[in-house]
Amino acid sequence: HGLQVMSIGFLVPDDQAMIWRGPMATQALDQLLRQTNFRRFFIGRVASALGGNIAMLALTFGILETGASAATLGVVLAASTVPQVLLTLLGGVVGDRFQRRRVMISTDVVQGTTQLVIGLLFLTGHASVWSIVVLRLVYGAAAAFFSPAMNGAIVDVVGADAMQEARSFLSIGTSTARLIGPANGGINVALLNP
């Protein structure tokens, strides 16, 4: 599958391209954004993606500032992936058996707390590679439970009829945040680093 540039100026996967053409795109977006729950869901996901990407760039610079090697940086960045690979199936079961909203909120709290602790460790000069790796493992475990619950929650929020449009719109928003987040983080590093 490739990507197509739509008339609204975004890249979207080929299989979703028909949704995002001209007036149909505007109408679909308008209908989705009129739903308060989807609007909140969308803003939360995009803000989370933006913050997560800024934090990842800050983490990269923080680890490099400690004098760690590129290999060590790779271990730190990969630490969150291992539990995601190992626990995502279990996360899907939990997301199906328990209230998705609670799963999402509790895992978001865990992820936010790990990011906060990592930031505090760097700010206080107490960051060590092992402590950051442990916190990234916890972050990844929480993400393994969050993602399946979030994917299931889309249907709960918009209904089955609007699911494809909602997924497309969320994909556009989070992809845009993935572009803006690192750029924003890089600008902040350039401005704040002596």
Coordinates of N, CA and C in Angstrom, one line a residue:
H1 N 0.8 -1.2 0.0 CA 0.0 0.0 0.0 C 0.9 1.2 0.0
G2 N 0.5 2.2 -0.7 CA 1.2 3.5 -0.8 C 0.4 4.6 -0.1
L3 N 0.8 5.8 -0.2 CA 0.2 7.0 0.4 C -0.3 7.9 -0.8
Q4 N -1.4 8.6 -0.6 CA -1.9 9.6 -1.5 C -2.0 10.9 -0.8
V5 N -1.7 12.0 -1.5 CA -2.0 13.3 -1.0 C -3.4 13.7 -1.3
M6 N -4.2 13.9 -0.3 CA -5.6 14.2 -0.5 C -5.8 15.8 -0.6
S7 N -6.9 16.2 -1.1 CA -7.2 17.6 -1.3 C -7.2 18.4 0.0
I8 N -7.3 17.7 1.1 CA -7.2 18.4 2.4 C -5.8 18.6 2.9
G9 N -4.8 18.1 2.1 CA -3.4 18.3 2.3 C -2.7 17.3 3.2
F10 N -3.3 16.1 3.4 CA -2.7 15.1 4.3 C -2.3 13.9 3.5
L11 N -1.3 13.1 3.9 CA -1.0 11.8 3.4 C -1.9 10.8 4.1
V12 N -2.6 10.0 3.3 CA -3.4 8.9 3.9 C -3.1 7.6 3.2
P13 N -3.2 6.5 3.8 CA -3.1 5.2 3.2 C -4.1 5.0 2.0
D14 N -3.6 4.3 1.0 CA -4.5 4.1 -0.2 C -5.8 3.6 0.1
D15 N -5.9 2.6 1.1 CA -7.2 2.0 1.4 C -8.1 2.9 2.1
Q16 N -7.7 4.1 2.5 CA -8.5 5.1 3.2 C -8.7 6.3 2.3
A17 N -8.1 6.3 1.2 CA -8.1 7.5 0.3 C -9.5 8.0 -0.1
M18 N -10.4 7.1 -0.3 CA -11.7 7.5 -0.8 C -12.5 8.3 0.3
I19 N -12.2 8.0 1.5 CA -12.9 8.7 2.6 C -12.5 10.2 2.6
W20 N -11.2 10.5 2.2 CA -10.7 11.8 2.5 C -10.6 12.7 1.2
R21 N -11.5 12.5 0.3 CA -11.5 13.3 -0.9 C -12.5 14.5 -0.8
G22 N -12.0 15.7 -1.1 CA -12.9 16.8 -1.2 C -14.0 17.0 -0.2
P23 N -15.2 17.3 -0.7 CA -16.3 17.6 0.1 C -16.7 16.4 1.1
M24 N -16.4 15.2 0.6 CA -16.7 14.0 1.5 C -15.8 14.1 2.8
A25 N -14.6 14.5 2.6 CA -13.6 14.7 3.7 C -14.1 15.7 4.7
T26 N -14.5 16.8 4.2 CA -15.0 17.9 5.0 C -16.3 17.5 5.8
Q27 N -17.2 16.8 5.1 CA -18.4 16.3 5.7 C -18.1 15.3 6.8
A28 N -17.2 14.3 6.5 CA -16.9 13.3 7.5 C -16.2 13.9 8.7
L29 N -15.3 14.8 8.5 CA -14.6 15.5 9.6 C -15.6 16.2 10.5
D30 N -16.5 17.0 9.8 CA -17.5 17.7 10.5 C -18.4 16.9 11.4
Q31 N -18.8 15.7 10.8 CA -19.7 14.8 11.6 C -18.9 14.3 12.8
L32 N -17.7 13.9 12.6 CA -16.9 13.3 13.7 C -16.7 14.4 14.8
L33 N -16.3 15.5 14.4 CA -15.9 16.6 15.4 C -17.2 17.1 16.1
R34 N -18.3 16.9 15.6 CA -19.6 17.3 16.3 C -19.8 16.4 17.5
Q35 N -19.2 15.2 17.5 CA -19.4 14.3 18.6 C -18.4 14.7 19.7
T36 N -19.0 15.1 20.8 CA -18.1 15.6 21.9 C -17.1 14.5 22.4
N37 N -17.6 13.3 22.5 CA -16.7 12.2 23.0 C -15.6 11.9 22.0
F38 N -15.9 11.9 20.7 CA -14.8 11.7 19.7 C -13.8 12.9 19.7
R39 N -14.4 14.1 19.8 CA -13.5 15.3 19.8 C -12.5 15.2 21.0
R40 N -13.0 14.9 22.2 CA -12.2 14.7 23.4 C -11.1 13.6 23.1
F41 N -11.6 12.5 22.6 CA -10.8 11.3 22.3 C -9.6 11.7 21.3
F42 N -10.0 12.4 20.3 CA -9.1 12.9 19.3 C -8.0 13.8 19.9
I43 N -8.5 14.8 20.6 CA -7.6 15.8 21.2 C -6.6 15.1 22.2
G44 N -7.1 14.2 23.0 CA -6.3 13.4 23.9 C -5.2 12.6 23.2
R45 N -5.6 11.9 22.1 CA -4.7 11.0 21.4 C -3.6 11.9 20.7
V46 N -4.0 13.0 20.1 CA -3.0 13.8 19.4 C -2.1 14.5 20.4
A47 N -2.6 15.0 21.5 CA -1.8 15.6 22.6 C -0.8 14.6 23.2
S48 N -1.3 13.4 23.4 CA -0.4 12.3 23.9 C 0.7 11.9 22.9
A49 N 0.3 11.8 21.6 CA 1.4 11.5 20.6 C 2.4 12.6 20.5
L50 N 1.9 13.9 20.6 CA 2.8 15.0 20.5 C 3.8 15.0 21.7
G51 N 3.2 14.9 22.9 CA 4.0 14.8 24.1 C 5.0 13.7 24.1
G52 N 4.5 12.5 23.7 CA 5.4 11.3 23.7 C 6.6 11.5 22.7
N53 N 6.3 12.1 21.6 CA 7.4 12.3 20.7 C 8.4 13.4 21.1
I54 N 7.9 14.4 21.8 CA 8.8 15.4 22.4 C 9.7 14.7 23.5
A55 N 9.0 13.9 24.3 CA 9.7 13.2 25.4 C 10.8 12.3 24.9
M56 N 10.5 11.6 23.8 CA 11.4 10.7 23.2 C 12.7 11.4 22.8
L57 N 12.5 12.6 22.2 CA 13.7 13.3 21.7 C 14.5 13.8 22.9
A58 N 13.7 14.3 24.0 CA 14.4 14.8 25.2 C 15.2 13.6 25.9
L59 N 14.6 12.4 25.9 CA 15.2 11.2 26.4 C 16.5 10.9 25.7
T60 N 16.4 11.0 24.4 CA 17.6 10.7 23.5 C 18.8 11.7 23.9
F61 N 18.4 13.0 23.9 CA 19.5 14.0 24.3 C 19.9 13.8 25.7
G62 N 19.0 13.5 26.6 CA 19.4 13.3 28.0 C 20.4 12.1 28.2
I63 N 20.1 11.0 27.5 CA 21.0 9.8 27.6 C 22.3 10.2 27.0
L64 N 22.4 10.8 25.8 CA 23.6 11.2 25.2 C 24.4 12.2 26.1
E65 N 23.7 13.1 26.8 CA 24.4 14.0 27.7 C 25.1 13.3 28.9
T66 N 24.7 12.1 29.2 CA 25.3 11.4 30.3 C 26.6 10.8 29.9
G67 N 26.9 10.9 28.6 CA 28.1 10.3 28.0 C 28.0 8.8 27.6
A68 N 26.7 8.4 27.5 CA 26.4 7.0 27.1 C 26.7 6.8 25.6
S69 N 27.0 5.6 25.3 CA 27.3 5.3 23.9 C 26.1 5.2 23.1
A70 N 26.2 5.1 21.8 CA 25.1 4.9 20.9 C 24.4 3.6 21.1
A71 N 25.2 2.5 21.5 CA 24.6 1.2 21.8 C 23.8 1.3 23.0
T72 N 24.2 2.0 24.0 CA 23.5 2.2 25.3 C 22.2 2.9 25.0
L73 N 22.2 4.0 24.2 CA 21.0 4.7 23.8 C 20.1 3.8 23.1
G74 N 20.6 2.9 22.2 CA 19.7 1.9 21.5 C 19.0 1.0 22.5
V75 N 19.7 0.6 23.6 CA 19.1 -0.3 24.6 C 18.0 0.4 25.3
V76 N 18.3 1.7 25.7 CA 17.3 2.5 26.4 C 16.0 2.7 25.6
L77 N 16.2 3.0 24.3 CA 15.1 3.3 23.4 C 14.3 2.0 23.1
A78 N 15.0 0.9 23.0 CA 14.4 -0.4 22.7 C 13.7 -1.0 24.0
A79 N 14.0 -0.5 25.1 CA 13.5 -1.1 26.4 C 12.0 -1.1 26.4
S80 N 11.3 -0.1 25.9 CA 9.9 -0.1 25.9 C 9.2 -1.0 24.9
T81 N 10.0 -1.4 23.9 CA 9.5 -2.3 22.8 C 9.3 -3.7 23.3
V82 N 10.2 -4.2 24.1 CA 10.2 -5.6 24.6 C 8.9 -5.9 25.3
P83 N 8.5 -5.2 26.3 CA 7.2 -5.6 26.9 C 6.0 -5.4 26.0
Q84 N 6.1 -4.4 25.1 CA 5.0 -4.3 24.1 C 4.8 -5.5 23.3
V85 N 5.9 -6.1 22.8 CA 5.8 -7.3 22.0 C 5.3 -8.5 22.8
L86 N 5.8 -8.6 24.0 CA 5.5 -9.7 24.9 C 4.1 -9.6 25.5
L87 N 3.6 -8.4 25.7 CA 2.4 -8.3 26.5 C 1.1 -7.8 25.7
T88 N 1.3 -7.5 24.4 CA 0.2 -6.9 23.7 C -1.0 -7.9 23.6
L89 N -0.8 -9.2 23.4 CA -1.9 -10.1 23.3 C -2.6 -10.2 24.7
L90 N -1.9 -10.2 25.8 CA -2.6 -10.1 27.1 C -3.3 -8.8 27.2
G91 N -2.7 -7.7 26.7 CA -3.4 -6.4 26.8 C -4.7 -6.4 26.0
G92 N -4.7 -7.1 24.9 CA -6.0 -7.3 24.1 C -7.0 -8.0 24.9
V93 N -6.6 -9.0 25.6 CA -7.6 -9.8 26.4 C -8.1 -8.9 27.6
V94 N -7.2 -8.1 28.2 CA -7.7 -7.2 29.3 C -8.6 -6.1 28.7
G95 N -8.2 -5.6 27.6 CA -9.0 -4.6 26.9 C -10.4 -5.0 26.6
D96 N -10.6 -6.3 26.3 CA -11.9 -6.9 25.9 C -12.7 -7.3 27.2
R97 N -12.0 -7.6 28.2 CA -12.7 -8.1 29.4 C -13.0 -7.1 30.5
F98 N -12.3 -6.0 30.4 CA -12.5 -4.9 31.4 C -13.0 -3.6 30.7
Q99 N -13.4 -2.7 31.5 CA -13.9 -1.4 30.9 C -12.7 -0.7 30.2
R100 N -12.8 -0.5 29.0 CA -11.7 0.0 28.2 C -11.3 1.4 28.7
R101 N -12.2 2.2 29.1 CA -11.9 3.6 29.5 C -11.0 3.5 30.8
R102 N -11.3 2.6 31.7 CA -10.5 2.4 32.9 C -9.1 1.9 32.6
V103 N -9.0 1.0 31.6 CA -7.7 0.4 31.2 C -6.9 1.6 30.6
M104 N -7.5 2.4 29.8 CA -6.8 3.5 29.1 C -6.3 4.5 30.1
I105 N -7.2 4.9 31.0 CA -6.8 5.9 32.0 C -5.7 5.4 32.9
S106 N -5.8 4.2 33.4 CA -4.8 3.7 34.4 C -3.5 3.5 33.7
T107 N -3.5 3.0 32.4 CA -2.2 2.9 31.7 C -1.6 4.2 31.3
D108 N -2.5 5.2 31.0 CA -2.0 6.6 30.7 C -1.3 7.2 32.0
V109 N -1.9 6.9 33.1 CA -1.3 7.4 34.4 C 0.0 6.8 34.6
V110 N 0.1 5.5 34.4 CA 1.4 4.8 34.5 C 2.5 5.4 33.5
Q111 N 2.1 5.6 32.3 CA 3.0 6.1 31.3 C 3.4 7.5 31.6
G112 N 2.4 8.4 32.0 CA 2.8 9.7 32.4 C 3.7 9.8 33.6
T113 N 3.4 8.9 34.6 CA 4.3 8.9 35.8 C 5.7 8.5 35.4
T114 N 5.9 7.5 34.6 CA 7.2 7.1 34.2 C 7.9 8.2 33.5
Q115 N 7.2 8.9 32.6 CA 7.8 10.1 31.9 C 8.2 11.2 32.9
L116 N 7.4 11.4 33.9 CA 7.6 12.4 34.9 C 8.9 12.0 35.7
V117 N 8.9 10.8 36.1 CA 10.1 10.3 36.9 C 11.4 10.4 36.1
I118 N 11.3 10.0 34.9 CA 12.5 10.1 34.0 C 13.0 11.6 33.9
G119 N 12.0 12.5 33.7 CA 12.4 13.9 33.7 C 13.0 14.4 35.0
L120 N 12.4 14.0 36.1 CA 12.9 14.4 37.4 C 14.3 13.8 37.6
L121 N 14.5 12.6 37.2 CA 15.9 12.0 37.4 C 16.9 12.8 36.6
F122 N 16.6 13.2 35.4 CA 17.5 14.0 34.6 C 17.7 15.4 35.2
L123 N 16.6 16.0 35.6 CA 16.7 17.4 36.2 C 17.5 17.4 37.5
T124 N 17.4 16.4 38.3 CA 18.1 16.3 39.6 C 19.5 15.7 39.5
G125 N 19.9 15.3 38.3 CA 21.2 14.7 38.1 C 21.4 13.3 38.6
H126 N 20.3 12.6 38.8 CA 20.3 11.2 39.3 C 19.9 10.2 38.3
A127 N 19.9 10.5 37.0 CA 19.6 9.6 36.0 C 20.7 8.6 35.8
S128 N 20.4 7.3 35.8 CA 21.4 6.3 35.4 C 20.7 5.5 34.3
V129 N 21.6 4.8 33.6 CA 21.0 4.0 32.4 C 20.1 2.9 33.0
W130 N 20.5 2.2 34.0 CA 19.6 1.1 34.5 C 18.3 1.6 35.0
S131 N 18.2 2.8 35.6 CA 16.9 3.3 36.1 C 16.1 3.7 35.0
I132 N 16.7 4.3 33.9 CA 15.9 4.7 32.8 C 15.4 3.5 32.0
V133 N 16.2 2.4 31.9 CA 15.8 1.2 31.3 C 14.6 0.6 32.0
V134 N 14.7 0.5 33.3 CA 13.6 0.0 34.1 C 12.3 0.8 33.9
L135 N 12.4 2.1 33.9 CA 11.2 2.9 33.7 C 10.7 2.8 32.3
R136 N 11.5 2.6 31.3 CA 11.1 2.4 29.9 C 10.4 1.1 29.8
L137 N 10.8 0.1 30.5 CA 10.2 -1.2 30.5 C 8.8 -1.1 31.1
V138 N 8.6 -0.4 32.2 CA 7.3 -0.1 32.7 C 6.4 0.6 31.8
Y139 N 7.0 1.6 31.1 CA 6.2 2.4 30.1 C 5.7 1.5 29.0
G140 N 6.6 0.6 28.5 CA 6.2 -0.3 27.4 C 5.2 -1.2 27.8
A141 N 5.2 -1.7 29.1 CA 4.2 -2.6 29.6 C 2.9 -1.9 29.6
A142 N 2.8 -0.7 30.1 CA 1.6 0.0 30.1 C 1.1 0.3 28.7
A143 N 2.0 0.6 27.8 CA 1.6 0.8 26.4 C 1.0 -0.5 25.8
A144 N 1.5 -1.7 26.2 CA 0.9 -2.9 25.7 C -0.5 -3.1 26.1
F145 N -0.9 -2.6 27.2 CA -2.3 -2.7 27.6 C -3.2 -1.5 27.1
F146 N -2.5 -0.4 26.9 CA -3.3 0.8 26.4 C -3.7 0.6 24.9
S147 N -2.8 0.3 24.1 CA -3.1 0.2 22.6 C -4.3 -0.6 22.3
P148 N -4.4 -1.9 22.7 CA -5.6 -2.7 22.3 C -6.9 -2.1 22.9
A149 N -6.8 -1.5 24.1 CA -8.0 -0.9 24.7 C -8.4 0.3 23.9
M150 N -7.4 1.1 23.5 CA -7.7 2.3 22.7 C -8.3 1.9 21.3
N151 N -7.8 0.9 20.7 CA -8.3 0.5 19.4 C -9.8 0.0 19.5
G152 N -10.1 -0.7 20.6 CA -11.5 -1.1 20.8 C -12.4 0.0 21.2
A153 N -11.8 1.0 21.9 CA -12.6 2.1 22.3 C -13.1 3.0 21.2
I154 N -12.5 3.0 20.1 CA -12.9 3.8 18.9 C -14.3 3.4 18.5
V155 N -14.6 2.1 18.5 CA -16.0 1.7 18.2 C -16.9 2.1 19.2
D156 N -16.5 2.1 20.5 CA -17.4 2.5 21.6 C -17.7 4.0 21.5
V157 N -16.8 4.8 21.0 CA -17.0 6.2 20.9 C -17.8 6.6 19.7
V158 N -17.5 6.1 18.5 CA -18.2 6.6 17.3 C -19.2 5.6 16.7
G159 N -19.2 4.4 17.1 CA -20.0 3.3 16.6 C -19.4 2.7 15.4
A160 N -19.9 1.5 15.0 CA -19.2 0.8 13.9 C -19.3 1.5 12.5
D161 N -20.4 2.2 12.3 CA -20.6 2.9 11.0 C -19.5 4.0 10.7
A162 N -19.0 4.6 11.7 CA -18.1 5.7 11.5 C -16.6 5.3 11.9
M163 N -16.4 4.0 12.2 CA -15.1 3.6 12.7 C -14.0 3.8 11.7
Q164 N -14.2 3.6 10.4 CA -13.1 3.8 9.4 C -12.8 5.2 9.3
E165 N -13.7 6.1 9.3 CA -13.5 7.5 9.2 C -12.7 8.0 10.5
A166 N -13.2 7.5 11.6 CA -12.5 7.9 12.9 C -11.1 7.4 13.0
R167 N -10.9 6.2 12.5 CA -9.5 5.7 12.5 C -8.6 6.5 11.6
S168 N -9.1 6.8 10.4 CA -8.4 7.6 9.5 C -8.0 9.0 10.0
F169 N -9.0 9.6 10.6 CA -8.8 10.9 11.2 C -7.8 10.9 12.4
L170 N -7.9 9.8 13.2 CA -6.9 9.7 14.3 C -5.5 9.4 13.8
S171 N -5.5 8.6 12.7 CA -4.2 8.4 12.1 C -3.5 9.6 11.5
I172 N -4.3 10.5 10.9 CA -3.8 11.7 10.4 C -3.3 12.6 11.6
G173 N -4.1 12.7 12.6 CA -3.7 13.5 13.8 C -2.5 13.0 14.4
T174 N -2.4 11.7 14.7 CA -1.2 11.2 15.4 C 0.0 11.3 14.5
S175 N -0.2 11.0 13.2 CA 1.0 11.1 12.3 C 1.5 12.6 12.2
T176 N 0.6 13.5 12.2 CA 1.0 14.9 12.2 C 1.8 15.2 13.5
A177 N 1.3 14.7 14.6 CA 2.0 14.9 15.9 C 3.4 14.3 15.9
R178 N 3.5 13.2 15.2 CA 4.8 12.5 15.1 C 5.8 13.3 14.3
L179 N 5.3 14.2 13.4 CA 6.2 15.1 12.7 C 6.5 16.3 13.5
I180 N 5.5 16.9 14.1 CA 5.6 18.1 14.9 C 6.4 17.9 16.2
G181 N 6.1 16.8 16.9 CA 6.7 16.6 18.2 C 8.3 16.6 18.2
P182 N 8.9 15.8 17.3 CA 10.4 15.9 17.3 C 10.9 17.3 16.8
A183 N 10.2 17.9 15.9 CA 10.7 19.2 15.4 C 10.6 20.2 16.6
N184 N 9.5 20.2 17.3 CA 9.3 21.0 18.5 C 10.4 20.7 19.5
G185 N 10.6 19.5 19.8 CA 11.7 19.1 20.8 C 13.0 19.6 20.3
G186 N 13.3 19.4 19.0 CA 14.6 19.9 18.5 C 14.8 21.4 18.7
I187 N 13.8 22.1 18.4 CA 13.8 23.6 18.6 C 14.0 23.9 20.0
N188 N 13.3 23.2 20.9 CA 13.5 23.5 22.4 C 14.9 23.2 22.8
V189 N 15.5 22.1 22.3 CA 16.8 21.7 22.7 C 17.8 22.8 22.2
A190 N 17.6 23.3 21.0 CA 18.5 24.3 20.4 C 18.4 25.6 21.2
L191 N 17.2 26.0 21.6 CA 17.0 27.2 22.3 C 17.4 27.2 23.8
L192 N 17.2 26.0 24.4 CA 17.4 25.9 25.9 C 18.8 25.4 26.2
N193 N 19.5 24.7 25.3 CA 20.8 24.1 25.5 C 21.9 25.2 25.3
P194 N 22.7 25.5 26.3 CA 23.7 26.5 26.1 C 24.8 26.2 25.0

